[in-house]
JSON list of C-alpha atoms in Angstrom, two decimals:
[
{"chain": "H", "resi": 288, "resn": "UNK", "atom": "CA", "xyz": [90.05, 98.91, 113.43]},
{"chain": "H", "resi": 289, "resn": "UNK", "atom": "CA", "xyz": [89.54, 97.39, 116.99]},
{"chain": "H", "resi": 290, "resn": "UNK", "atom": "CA", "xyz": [87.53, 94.51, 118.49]},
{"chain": "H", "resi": 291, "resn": "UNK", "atom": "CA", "xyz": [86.93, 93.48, 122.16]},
{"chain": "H", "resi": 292, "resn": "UNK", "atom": "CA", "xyz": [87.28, 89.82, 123.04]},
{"chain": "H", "resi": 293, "resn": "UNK", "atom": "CA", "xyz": [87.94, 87.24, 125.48]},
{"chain": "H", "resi": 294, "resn": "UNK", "atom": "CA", "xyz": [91.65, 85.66, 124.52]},
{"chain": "H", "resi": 295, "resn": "UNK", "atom": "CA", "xyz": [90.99, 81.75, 124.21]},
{"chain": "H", "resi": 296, "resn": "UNK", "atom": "CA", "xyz": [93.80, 80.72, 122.34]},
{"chain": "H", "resi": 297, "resn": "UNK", "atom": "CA", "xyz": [97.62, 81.59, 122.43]},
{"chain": "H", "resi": 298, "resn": "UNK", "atom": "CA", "xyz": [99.90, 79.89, 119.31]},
{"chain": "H", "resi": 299, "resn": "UNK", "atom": "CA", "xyz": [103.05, 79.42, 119.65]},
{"chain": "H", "resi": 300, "resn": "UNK", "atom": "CA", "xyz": [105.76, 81.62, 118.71]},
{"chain": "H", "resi": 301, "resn": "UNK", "atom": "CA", "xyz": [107.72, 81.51, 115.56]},
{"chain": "H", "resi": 302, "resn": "UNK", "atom": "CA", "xyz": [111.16, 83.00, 114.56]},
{"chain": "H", "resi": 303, "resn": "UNK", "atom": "CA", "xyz": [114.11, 83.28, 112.49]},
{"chain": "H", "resi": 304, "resn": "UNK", "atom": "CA", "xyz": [116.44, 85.64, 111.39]},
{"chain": "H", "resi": 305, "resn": "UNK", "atom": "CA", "xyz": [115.71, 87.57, 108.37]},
{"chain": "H", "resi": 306, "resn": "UNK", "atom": "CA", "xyz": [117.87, 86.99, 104.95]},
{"chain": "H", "resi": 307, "resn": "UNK", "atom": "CA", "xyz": [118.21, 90.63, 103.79]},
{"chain": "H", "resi": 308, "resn": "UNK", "atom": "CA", "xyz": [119.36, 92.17, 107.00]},
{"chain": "H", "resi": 309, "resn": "UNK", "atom": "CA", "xyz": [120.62, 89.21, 108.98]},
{"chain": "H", "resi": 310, "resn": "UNK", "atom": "CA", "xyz": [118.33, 90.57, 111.89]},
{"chain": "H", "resi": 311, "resn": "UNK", "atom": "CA", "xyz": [116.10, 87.99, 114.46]},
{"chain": "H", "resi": 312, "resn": "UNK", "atom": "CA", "xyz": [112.44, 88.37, 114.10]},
{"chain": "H", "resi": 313, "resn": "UNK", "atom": "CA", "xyz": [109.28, 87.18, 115.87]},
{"chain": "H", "resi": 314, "resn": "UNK", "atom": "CA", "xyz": [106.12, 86.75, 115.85]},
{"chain": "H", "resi": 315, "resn": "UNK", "atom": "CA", "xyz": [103.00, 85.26, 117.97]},
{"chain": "H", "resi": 316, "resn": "UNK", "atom": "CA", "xyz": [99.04, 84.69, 117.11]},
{"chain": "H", "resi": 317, "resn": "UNK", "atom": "CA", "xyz": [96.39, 84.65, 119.49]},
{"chain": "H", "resi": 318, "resn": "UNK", "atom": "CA", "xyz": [92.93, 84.09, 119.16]},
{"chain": "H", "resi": 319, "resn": "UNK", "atom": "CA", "xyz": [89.70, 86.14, 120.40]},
{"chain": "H", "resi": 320, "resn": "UNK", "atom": "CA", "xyz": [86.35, 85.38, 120.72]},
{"chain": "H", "resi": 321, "resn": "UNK", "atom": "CA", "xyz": [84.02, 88.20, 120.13]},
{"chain": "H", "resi": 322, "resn": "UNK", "atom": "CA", "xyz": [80.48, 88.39, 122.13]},
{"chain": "H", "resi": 323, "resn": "UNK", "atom": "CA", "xyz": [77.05, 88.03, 120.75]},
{"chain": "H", "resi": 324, "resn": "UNK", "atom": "CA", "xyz": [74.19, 86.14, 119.75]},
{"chain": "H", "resi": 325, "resn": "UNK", "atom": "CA", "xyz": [76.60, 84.36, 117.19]},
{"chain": "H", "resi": 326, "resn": "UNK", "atom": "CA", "xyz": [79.87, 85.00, 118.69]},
{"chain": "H", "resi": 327, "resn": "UNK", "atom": "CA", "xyz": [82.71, 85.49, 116.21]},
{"chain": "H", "resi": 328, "resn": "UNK", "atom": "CA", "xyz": [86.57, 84.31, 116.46]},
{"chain": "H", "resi": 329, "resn": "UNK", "atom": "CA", "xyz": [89.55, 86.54, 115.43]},
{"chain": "H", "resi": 330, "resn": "UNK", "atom": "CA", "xyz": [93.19, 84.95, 115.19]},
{"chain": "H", "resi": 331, "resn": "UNK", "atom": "CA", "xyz": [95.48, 88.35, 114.91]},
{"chain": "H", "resi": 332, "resn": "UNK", "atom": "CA", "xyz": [99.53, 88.43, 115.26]},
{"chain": "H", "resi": 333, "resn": "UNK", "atom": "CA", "xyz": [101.91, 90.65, 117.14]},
{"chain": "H", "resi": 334, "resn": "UNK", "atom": "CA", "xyz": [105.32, 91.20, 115.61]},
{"chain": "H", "resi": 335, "resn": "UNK", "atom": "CA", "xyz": [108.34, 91.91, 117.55]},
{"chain": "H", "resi": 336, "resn": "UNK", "atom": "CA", "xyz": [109.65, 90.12, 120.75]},
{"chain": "H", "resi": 337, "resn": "UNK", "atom": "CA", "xyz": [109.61, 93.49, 122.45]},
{"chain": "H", "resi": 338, "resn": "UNK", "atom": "CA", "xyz": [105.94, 93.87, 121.84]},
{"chain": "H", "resi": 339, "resn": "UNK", "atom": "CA", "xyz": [105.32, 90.30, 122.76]},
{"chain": "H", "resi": 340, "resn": "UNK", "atom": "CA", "xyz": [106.34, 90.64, 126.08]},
{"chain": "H", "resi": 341, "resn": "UNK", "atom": "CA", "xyz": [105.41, 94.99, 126.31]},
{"chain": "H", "resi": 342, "resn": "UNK", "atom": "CA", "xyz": [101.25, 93.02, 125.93]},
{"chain": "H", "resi": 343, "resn": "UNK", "atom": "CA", "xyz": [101.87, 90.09, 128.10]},
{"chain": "H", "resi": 344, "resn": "UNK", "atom": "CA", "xyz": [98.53, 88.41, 126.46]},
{"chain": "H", "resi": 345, "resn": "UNK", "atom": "CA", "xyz": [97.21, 86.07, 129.04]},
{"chain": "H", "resi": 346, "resn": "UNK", "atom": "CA", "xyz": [94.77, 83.07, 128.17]},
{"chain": "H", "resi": 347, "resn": "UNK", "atom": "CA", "xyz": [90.92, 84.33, 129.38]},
{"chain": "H", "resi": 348, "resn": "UNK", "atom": "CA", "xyz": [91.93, 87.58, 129.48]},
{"chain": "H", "resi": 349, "resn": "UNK", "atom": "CA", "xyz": [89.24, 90.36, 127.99]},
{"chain": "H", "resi": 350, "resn": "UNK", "atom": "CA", "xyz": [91.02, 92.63, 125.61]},
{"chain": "H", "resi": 351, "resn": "UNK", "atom": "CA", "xyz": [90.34, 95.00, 122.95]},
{"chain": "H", "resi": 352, "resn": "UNK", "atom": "CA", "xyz": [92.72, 94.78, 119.82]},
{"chain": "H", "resi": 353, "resn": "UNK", "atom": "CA", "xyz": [93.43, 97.56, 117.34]},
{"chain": "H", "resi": 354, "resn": "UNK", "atom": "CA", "xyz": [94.67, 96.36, 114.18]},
{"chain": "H", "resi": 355, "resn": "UNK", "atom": "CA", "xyz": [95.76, 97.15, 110.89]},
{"chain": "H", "resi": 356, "resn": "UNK", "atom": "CA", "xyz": [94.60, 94.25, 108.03]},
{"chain": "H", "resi": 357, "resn": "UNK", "atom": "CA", "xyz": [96.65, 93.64, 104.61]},
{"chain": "H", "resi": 358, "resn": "UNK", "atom": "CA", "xyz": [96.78, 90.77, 102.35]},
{"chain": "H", "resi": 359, "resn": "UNK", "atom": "CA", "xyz": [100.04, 89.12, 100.43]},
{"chain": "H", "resi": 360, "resn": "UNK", "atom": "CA", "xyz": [99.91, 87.32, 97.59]},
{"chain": "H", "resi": 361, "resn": "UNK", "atom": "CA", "xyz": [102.07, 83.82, 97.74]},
{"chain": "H", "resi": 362, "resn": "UNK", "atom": "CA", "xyz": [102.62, 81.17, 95.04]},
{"chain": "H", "resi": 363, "resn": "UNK", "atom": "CA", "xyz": [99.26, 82.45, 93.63]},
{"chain": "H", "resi": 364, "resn": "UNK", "atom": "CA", "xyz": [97.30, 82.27, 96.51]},
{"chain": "H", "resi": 365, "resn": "UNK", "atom": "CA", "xyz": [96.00, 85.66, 98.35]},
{"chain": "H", "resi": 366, "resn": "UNK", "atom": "CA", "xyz": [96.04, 85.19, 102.44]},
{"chain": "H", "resi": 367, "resn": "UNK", "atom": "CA", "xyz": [95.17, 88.64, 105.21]},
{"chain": "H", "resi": 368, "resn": "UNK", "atom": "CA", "xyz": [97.17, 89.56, 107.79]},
{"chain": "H", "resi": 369, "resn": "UNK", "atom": "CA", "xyz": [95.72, 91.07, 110.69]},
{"chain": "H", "resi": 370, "resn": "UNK", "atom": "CA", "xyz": [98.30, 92.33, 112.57]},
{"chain": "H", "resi": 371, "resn": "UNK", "atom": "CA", "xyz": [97.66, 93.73, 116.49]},
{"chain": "H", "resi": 372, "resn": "UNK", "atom": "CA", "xyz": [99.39, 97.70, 116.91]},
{"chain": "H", "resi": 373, "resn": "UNK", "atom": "CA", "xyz": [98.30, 98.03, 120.39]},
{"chain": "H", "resi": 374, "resn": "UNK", "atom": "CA", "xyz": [96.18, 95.89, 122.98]},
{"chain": "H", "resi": 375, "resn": "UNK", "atom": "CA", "xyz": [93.66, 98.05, 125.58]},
{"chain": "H", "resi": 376, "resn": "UNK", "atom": "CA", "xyz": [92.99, 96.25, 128.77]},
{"chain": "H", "resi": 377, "resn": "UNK", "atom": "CA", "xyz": [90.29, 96.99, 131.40]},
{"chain": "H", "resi": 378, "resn": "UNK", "atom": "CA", "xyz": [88.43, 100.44, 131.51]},
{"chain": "H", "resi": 379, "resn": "UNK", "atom": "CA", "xyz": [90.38, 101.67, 128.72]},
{"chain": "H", "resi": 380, "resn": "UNK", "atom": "CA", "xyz": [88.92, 98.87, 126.49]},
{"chain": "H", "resi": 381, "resn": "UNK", "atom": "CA", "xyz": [85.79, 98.77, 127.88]},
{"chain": "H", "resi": 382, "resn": "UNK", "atom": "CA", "xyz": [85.30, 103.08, 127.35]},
{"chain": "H", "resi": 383, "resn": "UNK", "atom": "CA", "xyz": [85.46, 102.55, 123.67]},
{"chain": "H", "resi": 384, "resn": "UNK", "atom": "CA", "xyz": [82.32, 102.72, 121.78]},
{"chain": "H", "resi": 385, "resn": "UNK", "atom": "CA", "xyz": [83.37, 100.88, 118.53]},
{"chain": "H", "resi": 386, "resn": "UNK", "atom": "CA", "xyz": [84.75, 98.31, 120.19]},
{"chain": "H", "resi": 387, "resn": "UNK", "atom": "CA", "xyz": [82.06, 96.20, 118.93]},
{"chain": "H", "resi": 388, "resn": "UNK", "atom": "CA", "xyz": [81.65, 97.45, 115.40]},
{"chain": "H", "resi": 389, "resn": "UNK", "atom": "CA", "xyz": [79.38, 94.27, 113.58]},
{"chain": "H", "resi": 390, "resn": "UNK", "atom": "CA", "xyz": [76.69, 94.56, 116.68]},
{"chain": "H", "resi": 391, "resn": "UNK", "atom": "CA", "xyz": [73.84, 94.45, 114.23]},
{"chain": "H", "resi": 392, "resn": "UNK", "atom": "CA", "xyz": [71.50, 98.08, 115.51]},
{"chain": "H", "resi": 393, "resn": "UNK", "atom": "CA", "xyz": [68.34, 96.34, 116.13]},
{"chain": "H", "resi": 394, "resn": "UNK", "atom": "CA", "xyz": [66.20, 98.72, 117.92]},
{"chain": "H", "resi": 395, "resn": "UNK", "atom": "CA", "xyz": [67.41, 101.82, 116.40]},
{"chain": "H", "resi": 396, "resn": "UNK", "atom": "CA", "xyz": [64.37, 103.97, 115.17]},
{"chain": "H", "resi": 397, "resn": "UNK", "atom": "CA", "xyz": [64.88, 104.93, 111.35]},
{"chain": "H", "resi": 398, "resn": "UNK", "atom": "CA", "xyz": [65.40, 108.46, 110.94]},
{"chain": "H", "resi": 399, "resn": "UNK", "atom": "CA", "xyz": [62.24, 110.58, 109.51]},
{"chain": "H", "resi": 400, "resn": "UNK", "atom": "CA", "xyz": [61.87, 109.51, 105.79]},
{"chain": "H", "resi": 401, "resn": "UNK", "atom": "CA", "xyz": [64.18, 107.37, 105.72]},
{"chain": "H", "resi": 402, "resn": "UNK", "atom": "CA", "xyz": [62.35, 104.99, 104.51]},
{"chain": "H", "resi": 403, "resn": "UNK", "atom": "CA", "xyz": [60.52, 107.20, 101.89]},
{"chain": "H", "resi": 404, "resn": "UNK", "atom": "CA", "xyz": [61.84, 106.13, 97.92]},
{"chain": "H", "resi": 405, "resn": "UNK", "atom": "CA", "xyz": [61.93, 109.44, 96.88]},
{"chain": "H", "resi": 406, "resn": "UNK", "atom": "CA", "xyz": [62.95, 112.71, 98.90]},
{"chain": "H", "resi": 407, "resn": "UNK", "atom": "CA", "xyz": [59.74, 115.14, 99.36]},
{"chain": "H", "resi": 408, "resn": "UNK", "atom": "CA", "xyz": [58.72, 117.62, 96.87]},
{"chain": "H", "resi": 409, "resn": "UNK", "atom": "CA", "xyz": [60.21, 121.21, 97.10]},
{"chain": "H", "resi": 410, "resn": "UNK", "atom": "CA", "xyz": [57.17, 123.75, 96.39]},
{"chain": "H", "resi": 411, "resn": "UNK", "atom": "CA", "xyz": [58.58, 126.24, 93.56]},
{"chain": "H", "resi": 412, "resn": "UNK", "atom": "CA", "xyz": [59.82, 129.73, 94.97]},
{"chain": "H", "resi": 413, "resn": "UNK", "atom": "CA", "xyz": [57.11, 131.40, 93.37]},
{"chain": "H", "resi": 414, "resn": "UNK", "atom": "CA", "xyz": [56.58, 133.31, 89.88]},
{"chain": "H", "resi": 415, "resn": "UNK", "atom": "CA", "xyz": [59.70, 135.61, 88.40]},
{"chain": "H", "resi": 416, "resn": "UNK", "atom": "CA", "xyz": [62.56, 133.52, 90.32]},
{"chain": "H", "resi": 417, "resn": "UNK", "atom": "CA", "xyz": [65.02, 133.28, 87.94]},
{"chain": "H", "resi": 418, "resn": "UNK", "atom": "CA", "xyz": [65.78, 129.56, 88.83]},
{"chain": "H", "resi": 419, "resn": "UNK", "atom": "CA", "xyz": [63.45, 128.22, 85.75]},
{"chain": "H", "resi": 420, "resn": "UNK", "atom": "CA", "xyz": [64.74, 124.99, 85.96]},
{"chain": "H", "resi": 421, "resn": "UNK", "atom": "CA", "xyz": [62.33, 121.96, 86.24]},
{"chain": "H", "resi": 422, "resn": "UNK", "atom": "CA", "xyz": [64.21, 120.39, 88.79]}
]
């Protein structure tokens, strides 16, 4: 999934070094504001010092996100992850039509029928067909 945003927050980052393989980790959040009538926040994490600094998120900065979302269960209590696999700046984010995908469509014509309960009647293919069913 992606979204495009302005970045208007940048947490700090947190680390450690990990119990089973004895190997540093790290990990930052930022937070995007997504256009609209009723403009939406996203707060999303990068993992990996490398990756960190490969983004280089800046505060203002118009980016579009594509991320992966999983939840964890902890102590009983269920909490989502959204966690950023690559960050598109510029024309590249800009060239990507579901950038925005919760825009609401609100001049988009209905397609013929669609609004119609009931599909239309087929007229029957005529004496000796050997389709007799009813439907």
């Amino acid at each position: 999934m992606e979204l495009t945003g302005k970045v208007i927050a940048i947490l700090e980052a947190r680390g450690g070094v990990s119990a089973r393989t004895g190997n540093s980790w790290m990990t930052q959040e930022y937070v995007i504001e997504v256009p609209g009538q009723y403009p939406r926040k996203m707060v999303f994490n990068i993992f990996g010092e490398d990756r960190i600094k490969q983004f280089n998120i800046q505060l203002n900065e118009e980016i579009t996100v594509q991320f992966d979302i999983d939840a964890r269960e902890y102590n009983g209590r269920w909490f989502n992850d959204v966690r950023a696999y690559n960050i598109l700046r510029g024309q590249a984010a800009q060239s990507i039509p579901a950038a925005a995908p919760f825009a609401p469509q609100q001049n988009a014509a209905p397609a013929a029928g669609a609004n119609a309960p009931f599909p239309p009647t087929q007229e029957p293919a005529g004496e000796g067909s050997a389709d007799d069913l009813p439907f």
